[in-house]
CSV table of C-alpha atoms and ligand atoms in Angstrom, one decimal:
chain,number,residue,atom,x,y,z
A,1,UNK,CA,31.4,-52.9,17.7
A,2,UNK,CA,28.0,-53.0,16.3
A,3,UNK,CA,27.3,-49.2,16.8
A,4,UNK,CA,30.6,-48.6,15.2
A,5,UNK,CA,29.8,-50.9,11.9
A,6,UNK,CA,26.4,-49.1,12.0
A,7,UNK,CA,27.9,-45.5,11.9
A,8,UNK,CA,30.3,-46.8,9.0
A,9,UNK,CA,27.6,-48.3,7.0
A,10,UNK,CA,25.2,-45.1,7.4
A,11,UNK,CA,28.3,-42.8,6.4
A,12,UNK,CA,28.9,-45.1,3.4
A,13,UNK,CA,25.2,-44.8,2.2
A,14,UNK,CA,25.2,-41.0,2.8
A,15,UNK,CA,28.4,-40.8,0.9
A,16,UNK,CA,26.8,-42.7,-2.1
A,17,UNK,CA,23.6,-41.0,-1.9
A,18,UNK,CA,25.8,-37.4,-2.4
A,19,UNK,CA,27.7,-38.9,-5.1
A,20,UNK,CA,24.5,-40.4,-7.2
A,21,UNK,CA,22.4,-37.3,-6.6
A,22,UNK,CA,25.0,-34.3,-6.9
A,23,UNK,CA,25.9,-34.7,-10.8
A,24,UNK,CA,21.9,-34.7,-11.4
A,25,UNK,CA,21.8,-31.5,-9.3
A,26,UNK,CA,24.6,-30.4,-11.4
A,27,UNK,CA,22.7,-31.3,-14.8
A,28,UNK,CA,19.5,-29.6,-13.6
A,29,UNK,CA,21.2,-26.3,-12.6
A,30,UNK,CA,22.7,-26.3,-16.2
A,31,UNK,CA,19.5,-26.9,-17.8
A,32,UNK,CA,17.8,-24.1,-15.9
A,33,UNK,CA,20.7,-22.0,-17.2
A,34,UNK,CA,20.2,-22.8,-20.5
A,35,UNK,CA,16.4,-22.3,-20.4
A,36,UNK,CA,17.4,-18.8,-19.1
A,37,UNK,CA,19.4,-18.0,-22.0
A,38,UNK,CA,17.2,-19.6,-24.8
A,39,UNK,CA,13.8,-19.3,-23.5
A,40,UNK,CA,12.3,-15.9,-23.9
A,41,UNK,CA,12.4,-14.5,-20.2
A,42,UNK,CA,14.2,-11.3,-21.7
A,43,UNK,CA,13.2,-11.5,-25.3
A,44,UNK,CA,9.3,-11.9,-25.0
A,45,UNK,CA,9.0,-8.9,-22.7
A,46,UNK,CA,11.5,-7.0,-24.8
A,47,UNK,CA,9.5,-8.2,-28.0
A,48,UNK,CA,6.4,-6.8,-26.7
A,49,UNK,CA,7.9,-3.6,-25.5
A,50,UNK,CA,9.5,-3.0,-28.9
A,51,UNK,CA,6.1,-3.9,-30.8
A,52,UNK,CA,4.7,-1.3,-28.1
A,53,UNK,CA,6.8,1.4,-29.5
A,54,UNK,CA,6.4,0.3,-32.9
A,55,UNK,CA,2.7,0.5,-32.8
A,56,UNK,CA,3.1,4.1,-31.3
A,57,UNK,CA,5.3,5.2,-34.1
A,58,UNK,CA,3.2,3.5,-36.9
A,59,UNK,CA,0.1,5.3,-35.9
A,60,UNK,CA,-3.7,4.4,-35.3
A,61,UNK,CA,-4.4,2.8,-38.8
A,62,UNK,CA,-1.7,0.1,-37.9
A,63,UNK,CA,-2.6,-0.1,-34.3
A,64,UNK,CA,-6.4,-0.8,-35.4
A,65,UNK,CA,-5.1,-3.2,-38.0
A,66,UNK,CA,-3.1,-5.3,-35.8
A,67,UNK,CA,-4.8,-5.1,-32.4
A,68,UNK,CA,-8.6,-4.3,-33.6
A,69,UNK,CA,-8.7,-2.4,-30.3
A,70,UNK,CA,-7.5,-5.2,-27.9
A,71,UNK,CA,-4.5,-4.9,-26.1
A,72,UNK,CA,-2.5,-7.7,-27.1
A,73,UNK,CA,-2.3,-10.1,-30.2
A,74,UNK,CA,-1.3,-13.8,-30.3
A,75,UNK,CA,-1.0,-15.4,-33.8
A,76,UNK,CA,-1.7,-19.3,-33.8
A,77,UNK,CA,0.2,-21.4,-36.2
A,78,UNK,CA,-2.1,-23.1,-38.8
A,79,UNK,CA,-2.8,-26.4,-37.0
A,80,UNK,CA,-3.5,-24.6,-33.8
A,81,UNK,CA,-7.1,-23.4,-33.0
A,82,UNK,CA,-8.1,-21.3,-30.3
A,83,UNK,CA,-9.7,-24.2,-28.6
A,84,UNK,CA,-6.1,-25.4,-27.8
A,85,UNK,CA,-5.6,-22.2,-25.8
A,86,UNK,CA,-6.3,-22.4,-22.1
A,87,UNK,CA,-6.0,-19.3,-19.3
A,88,UNK,CA,-5.5,-19.5,-16.1
A,89,UNK,CA,-5.5,-16.2,-14.0
A,90,UNK,CA,-3.7,-16.7,-10.4
A,91,UNK,CA,-4.9,-13.4,-8.8
A,92,UNK,CA,-3.2,-13.6,-5.9
A,93,UNK,CA,0.4,-13.8,-7.7
A,94,UNK,CA,-1.2,-11.4,-10.6
A,95,UNK,CA,-0.1,-13.9,-12.8
A,96,UNK,CA,-2.0,-15.2,-16.3
A,97,UNK,CA,-0.8,-18.4,-17.5
A,98,UNK,CA,-1.5,-19.0,-21.0
A,99,UNK,CA,-1.2,-22.9,-22.2
A,100,UNK,CA,-1.2,-23.4,-25.7
A,101,UNK,CA,-1.6,-27.0,-27.3
A,102,UNK,CA,0.8,-27.3,-30.5
A,103,UNK,CA,3.5,-24.6,-30.2
A,104,UNK,CA,7.4,-25.3,-30.0
A,105,UNK,CA,10.2,-23.6,-28.2
A,106,UNK,CA,10.7,-21.1,-31.0
A,107,UNK,CA,7.0,-19.9,-31.4
A,108,UNK,CA,7.6,-16.5,-30.7
A,109,UNK,CA,10.3,-16.1,-33.1
A,110,UNK,CA,7.8,-17.4,-35.9
A,111,UNK,CA,4.8,-15.4,-34.5
A,112,UNK,CA,5.8,-12.3,-32.5
A,113,UNK,CA,3.4,-11.2,-29.9
A,114,UNK,CA,2.4,-7.6,-30.7
A,115,UNK,CA,0.3,-5.0,-28.7
A,116,UNK,CA,0.8,-2.6,-25.8
A,117,UNK,CA,2.9,-3.8,-22.4
A,118,UNK,CA,0.6,-1.4,-20.5
A,119,UNK,CA,0.2,-3.1,-17.0
A,120,UNK,CA,2.7,-6.1,-17.9
A,121,UNK,CA,5.7,-6.3,-15.6
A,122,UNK,CA,7.1,-9.4,-17.2
A,123,UNK,CA,6.4,-12.3,-19.9
A,124,UNK,CA,8.1,-15.6,-19.9
A,125,UNK,CA,7.6,-18.3,-22.3
A,126,UNK,CA,8.5,-22.0,-22.2
A,127,UNK,CA,7.6,-25.1,-24.1
A,128,UNK,CA,7.9,-28.8,-23.6
A,129,UNK,CA,6.5,-31.7,-26.0
A,130,UNK,CA,4.7,-28.8,-28.1
A,131,UNK,CA,2.7,-27.5,-25.1
A,132,UNK,CA,3.5,-23.8,-24.9
A,133,UNK,CA,3.4,-22.0,-21.7
A,134,UNK,CA,3.2,-18.4,-21.7
A,135,UNK,CA,3.5,-16.8,-18.3
A,136,UNK,CA,2.4,-12.9,-17.9
A,137,UNK,CA,2.9,-10.7,-14.7
A,138,UNK,CA,0.7,-8.0,-14.2
A,139,UNK,CA,1.2,-4.9,-11.9
A,140,UNK,CA,-2.4,-4.9,-10.8
A,141,UNK,CA,-5.3,-7.6,-10.5
A,142,UNK,CA,-7.1,-7.8,-13.7
A,143,UNK,CA,-9.6,-10.2,-15.4
A,144,UNK,CA,-8.4,-11.3,-18.5
A,145,UNK,CA,-10.9,-11.5,-21.9
A,146,UNK,CA,-9.9,-13.6,-24.7
A,147,UNK,CA,-11.2,-12.8,-28.1
A,148,UNK,CA,-10.7,-15.5,-30.9
A,149,UNK,CA,-10.7,-14.6,-34.4
A,150,UNK,CA,-9.4,-16.8,-37.3
A,151,UNK,CA,-5.7,-17.2,-36.2
A,152,UNK,CA,-5.8,-14.5,-34.0
A,153,UNK,CA,-6.1,-14.6,-30.3
A,154,UNK,CA,-6.7,-11.2,-28.8
A,155,UNK,CA,-6.0,-10.5,-24.8
A,156,UNK,CA,-7.5,-7.9,-22.7
A,157,UNK,CA,-6.5,-7.1,-19.1
A,158,UNK,CA,-9.7,-5.7,-17.7
A,159,UNK,CA,-10.4,-3.8,-14.2
A,160,UNK,CA,-12.7,-6.1,-12.3
A,161,UNK,CA,-14.6,-3.0,-11.1
A,162,UNK,CA,-15.5,-2.5,-14.7
A,163,UNK,CA,-16.9,-6.1,-14.6
A,164,UNK,CA,-18.3,-6.3,-11.0
A,165,UNK,CA,-20.4,-4.0,-9.0
A,166,UNK,CA,-18.6,-5.2,-6.0
A,167,UNK,CA,-15.2,-7.0,-5.2
A,168,UNK,CA,-14.7,-9.3,-2.3
A,169,UNK,CA,-11.4,-10.9,-1.3
A,170,UNK,CA,-11.8,-14.2,0.9
A,171,UNK,CA,-8.8,-15.6,2.7
A,172,UNK,CA,-8.4,-18.9,4.0
A,173,UNK,CA,-5.7,-18.8,6.9
A,174,UNK,CA,-2.4,-20.6,6.8
A,175,UNK,CA,-1.9,-23.3,4.1
A,176,UNK,CA,0.9,-25.4,2.6
A,177,UNK,CA,3.7,-26.3,5.3
A,178,UNK,CA,2.1,-23.5,8.0
A,179,UNK,CA,-0.8,-25.5,9.2
A,180,UNK,CA,-1.8,-23.0,12.0
A,181,UNK,CA,-3.2,-24.4,15.2
A,182,UNK,CA,-2.9,-28.1,15.3
A,183,UNK,CA,-5.1,-30.6,17.7
A,184,UNK,CA,-5.4,-33.9,17.7
A,185,UNK,CA,-4.0,-34.5,14.2
A,186,UNK,CA,-6.4,-31.8,12.6
A,187,UNK,CA,-4.7,-28.7,11.1
A,188,UNK,CA,-6.4,-25.2,11.2
A,189,UNK,CA,-5.4,-24.6,7.7
A,190,UNK,CA,-7.5,-27.4,6.6
A,191,UNK,CA,-10.9,-26.3,8.9
A,192,UNK,CA,-10.3,-22.8,7.1
A,193,UNK,CA,-10.1,-24.1,3.7
A,194,UNK,CA,-13.1,-26.4,4.2
A,195,UNK,CA,-15.2,-23.3,5.3
A,196,UNK,CA,-13.8,-21.1,2.3
A,197,UNK,CA,-14.7,-23.7,-0.1
A,198,UNK,CA,-18.2,-24.0,1.1
A,199,UNK,CA,-18.4,-20.1,0.8
A,200,UNK,CA,-17.0,-20.5,-2.5
A,201,UNK,CA,-19.9,-22.8,-3.5
A,202,UNK,CA,-22.5,-19.9,-2.1
A,203,UNK,CA,-20.6,-17.2,-4.3
A,204,UNK,CA,-20.4,-19.3,-7.4
A,205,UNK,CA,-24.3,-19.7,-7.1
A,206,UNK,CA,-24.9,-16.2,-6.4
A,207,UNK,CA,-26.7,-14.0,-9.0
A,208,UNK,CA,-25.6,-10.6,-7.5
A,209,UNK,CA,-22.8,-9.2,-9.9
A,210,UNK,CA,-20.0,-9.7,-7.1
A,211,UNK,CA,-16.3,-10.8,-7.9
A,212,UNK,CA,-15.1,-13.0,-5.3
A,213,UNK,CA,-11.0,-13.6,-5.3
A,214,UNK,CA,-9.6,-16.2,-3.0
A,215,UNK,CA,-5.9,-16.1,-1.7
A,216,UNK,CA,-6.0,-20.0,-1.8
A,217,UNK,CA,-8.3,-22.7,-2.9
A,218,UNK,CA,-6.1,-25.9,-2.0
A,219,UNK,CA,-3.3,-26.6,0.2
A,220,UNK,CA,-1.0,-23.8,-0.6
A,221,UNK,CA,0.7,-21.0,1.2
A,222,UNK,CA,0.5,-17.4,-0.3
A,223,UNK,CA,2.7,-15.1,1.4
A,224,UNK,CA,1.0,-12.5,3.7
A,225,UNK,CA,1.9,-9.7,1.5
A,226,UNK,CA,0.1,-11.3,-1.4
A,227,UNK,CA,-2.8,-12.2,0.6
A,228,UNK,CA,-3.5,-8.8,1.7
A,229,UNK,CA,-2.2,-7.5,-1.7
A,230,UNK,CA,-4.7,-9.2,-3.4
A,231,UNK,CA,-7.3,-7.0,-1.3
A,232,UNK,CA,-5.6,-3.8,-1.8
A,233,UNK,CA,-4.6,-4.0,-5.4
A,234,UNK,CA,-8.2,-5.2,-6.2
A,235,UNK,CA,-9.5,-2.4,-4.5
A,236,UNK,CA,-11.8,-4.9,-3.0
A,237,UNK,CA,-14.9,-3.7,-1.1
A,238,UNK,CA,-14.3,-6.3,1.8
A,239,UNK,CA,-11.7,-8.4,3.0
A,240,UNK,CA,-12.7,-11.3,4.8
A,241,UNK,CA,-10.1,-14.0,6.4
A,242,UNK,CA,-11.1,-17.1,8.0
A,243,UNK,CA,-9.4,-18.8,10.7
A,244,UNK,CA,-9.8,-20.8,14.1
A,245,UNK,CA,-8.7,-20.2,17.7
A,246,UNK,CA,-6.7,-22.0,20.3
A,247,UNK,CA,-5.8,-20.9,23.8
A,248,UNK,CA,-2.5,-19.2,24.1
A,249,UNK,CA,-0.8,-22.3,25.9
A,250,UNK,CA,-2.4,-24.6,23.3
A,251,UNK,CA,-3.7,-26.9,26.0
A,252,UNK,CA,-7.6,-28.2,25.7
A,253,UNK,CA,-9.8,-26.2,27.8
A,254,UNK,CA,-13.1,-25.4,28.3
A,255,UNK,CA,-12.7,-22.0,26.5
A,256,UNK,CA,-14.8,-21.8,23.4
A,257,UNK,CA,-16.7,-19.4,21.1
A,258,UNK,CA,-16.6,-17.1,18.1
A,259,UNK,CA,-14.5,-14.1,18.0
A,260,UNK,CA,-14.0,-11.6,15.1
A,261,UNK,CA,-11.2,-9.2,14.8
A,262,UNK,CA,-11.3,-5.9,13.1
A,263,UNK,CA,-8.8,-2.9,12.2
A,264,UNK,CA,-8.9,-0.6,15.1
A,265,UNK,CA,-6.9,1.8,12.9
A,266,UNK,CA,-9.5,2.1,10.5
A,267,UNK,CA,-11.2,5.4,11.8
A,268,UNK,CA,-14.0,5.1,9.6
A,269,UNK,CA,-15.4,2.3,11.6
A,270,UNK,CA,-16.2,0.2,8.7
A,271,UNK,CA,-13.9,-2.8,9.6
A,272,UNK,CA,-15.8,-2.9,13.0
A,273,UNK,CA,-18.8,-2.7,11.2
A,274,UNK,CA,-18.3,-5.4,9.2
A,275,UNK,CA,-16.7,-7.5,11.7
A,276,UNK,CA,-19.9,-7.3,14.0
A,277,UNK,CA,-22.2,-8.4,11.2
A,278,UNK,CA,-19.9,-11.3,10.9
A,279,UNK,CA,-20.2,-12.0,14.5
A,280,UNK,CA,-23.9,-11.8,14.8
A,281,UNK,CA,-24.5,-13.9,11.7
A,282,UNK,CA,-22.0,-16.8,13.3
A,283,UNK,CA,-23.4,-16.7,16.6
A,284,UNK,CA,-26.9,-17.3,15.2
A,285,UNK,CA,-25.9,-19.8,12.8
A,286,UNK,CA,-23.9,-21.9,14.9
A,287,UNK,CA,-25.5,-21.2,17.8
A,288,UNK,CA,-21.9,-20.5,19.4
A,289,UNK,CA,-21.0,-18.5,22.5
A,290,UNK,CA,-19.8,-14.9,21.7
A,291,UNK,CA,-16.2,-13.8,22.5
A,292,UNK,CA,-16.9,-10.3,21.1
A,293,UNK,CA,-15.1,-8.3,18.3
A,294,UNK,CA,-11.7,-7.5,19.3
A,295,UNK,CA,-9.1,-5.1,17.9
A,296,UNK,CA,-6.6,-6.9,15.4
A,297,UNK,CA,-4.0,-4.3,14.4
A,298,UNK,CA,-1.0,-6.7,15.6
A,299,UNK,CA,-2.1,-9.0,12.5
A,300,UNK,CA,-0.2,-7.9,9.5
A,301,UNK,CA,-3.1,-8.5,7.1
A,302,UNK,CA,-5.5,-6.6,9.3
A,303,UNK,CA,-3.4,-3.6,9.8
A,304,UNK,CA,-2.2,-3.5,6.2
A,305,UNK,CA,-5.8,-3.9,4.5
A,306,UNK,CA,-7.5,-0.8,2.8
A,307,UNK,CA,-10.9,-2.2,2.7
A,308,UNK,CA,-13.0,-2.7,5.7
A,309,UNK,CA,-11.1,-6.4,7.0
A,310,UNK,CA,-12.7,-8.8,9.4
A,311,UNK,CA,-10.7,-12.0,10.5
A,312,UNK,CA,-13.3,-14.6,12.1
A,313,UNK,CA,-12.0,-17.3,14.6
A,314,UNK,CA,-15.0,-19.5,13.9
A,315,UNK,CA,-14.3,-21.7,16.8
A,316,UNK,CA,-11.7,-23.3,19.3
A,317,UNK,CA,-9.8,-26.1,18.4
A,318,UNK,CA,-8.6,-26.2,22.1
A,319,UNK,CA,-12.3,-27.1,23.0
A,320,UNK,CA,-13.0,-30.7,22.3
A,321,UNK,CA,-16.6,-30.1,21.5
A,322,UNK,CA,-16.0,-27.2,19.1
A,323,UNK,CA,-13.2,-29.4,17.6
A,324,UNK,CA,-15.5,-32.0,16.7
A,325,UNK,CA,-18.3,-29.5,15.3
A,326,UNK,CA,-15.6,-27.7,13.2
A,327,UNK,CA,-14.7,-31.2,11.5
A,328,UNK,CA,-18.2,-31.6,10.7
A,329,UNK,CA,-19.2,-30.7,7.1
A,330,UNK,CA,-22.6,-29.4,8.0
A,331,UNK,CA,-21.1,-27.2,10.9
A,332,UNK,CA,-18.6,-25.8,8.2
A,333,UNK,CA,-21.7,-25.2,5.6
A,334,UNK,CA,-23.2,-23.1,8.2
A,335,UNK,CA,-20.2,-21.1,9.2
A,336,UNK,CA,-19.8,-20.4,5.3
A,337,UNK,CA,-23.6,-19.4,5.0
A,338,UNK,CA,-23.2,-16.9,8.1
A,339,UNK,CA,-20.3,-15.2,6.2
A,340,UNK,CA,-22.1,-15.5,3.0
A,341,UNK,CA,-25.1,-13.5,4.5
A,342,UNK,CA,-22.7,-11.2,6.4
A,343,UNK,CA,-21.1,-9.9,3.0
A,344,UNK,CA,-24.5,-9.4,1.4
A,345,UNK,CA,-25.8,-7.6,4.6
A,346,UNK,CA,-22.6,-5.3,4.5
A,347,UNK,CA,-23.0,-4.4,0.8
A,348,UNK,CA,-26.8,-4.1,1.4
A,349,UNK,CA,-27.6,-6.6,-1.3
B,401,ZN,ZN1,-5.2,-19.1,12.4
């Protein structure tokens, strides 16, 4: 009788939850629908396209007076200065997020965006509490350059190779709801990210003109296509992916050491060369055992990579000693140093 009552109670609770939340979900759905109609998903992109055509027919003099040689012009309302404009480049998604404090829902109808839609796939706009967010999706990896002049803000989308001598893409394996190997409450995704963030510190301090793009710098999980896409579309000189290993069974064992995968299908041998350099530096820096370089073409991001690729398996999470070491920040820093030195050696810098 007790169990029966419990079941009835559980069903009653579940039913009331559904009744409470479903109308809300319905309202949220309506709001999204509403935004799609009002918010400029279609109109901002169309505005830019028609501006592009207008400028084409109006000729060089008009284009020069409107754009001053830049790609896009945004106009700011009187009370808004360029200091209120914040630009975030989410390279892995080829998305530029421009946040402007002080502009409302109908900003674009008052201040049309003008310029060329080259490289631009889509523009969306939304504003809440006078914070406007313009999202520009590009067809390629581009750096954004902002030039402010009075009430005009000009944007240019620049090929990274025009800015940097070399482009390197660094990938921290797994992330988000995909933890990778999991041992004793330790997630591989966190070890990979820990090493990559140490590596980022080294590249941030570097005075060589290297542009480094990261597939992630937090606990997110970009798709495999976006990860390798960042390397391919930026025409990177190198693609480095950081992982940690475990035995096939996933059981703790004495198996330990460092292994680096390369693309066997790369007939130039550059992937294998980069992998060997990574392995050598890791072995010296970490004093770990060599598991060698191995062909990793069964791995999507290796097989699909156009730049020379190395996927390092720094250590074995299924080995207690290495699992302990991998969690040590000094050990992570050493691994990062080894990878940093490897990139510089490969690029002969
Ligand atoms: Zn992994």
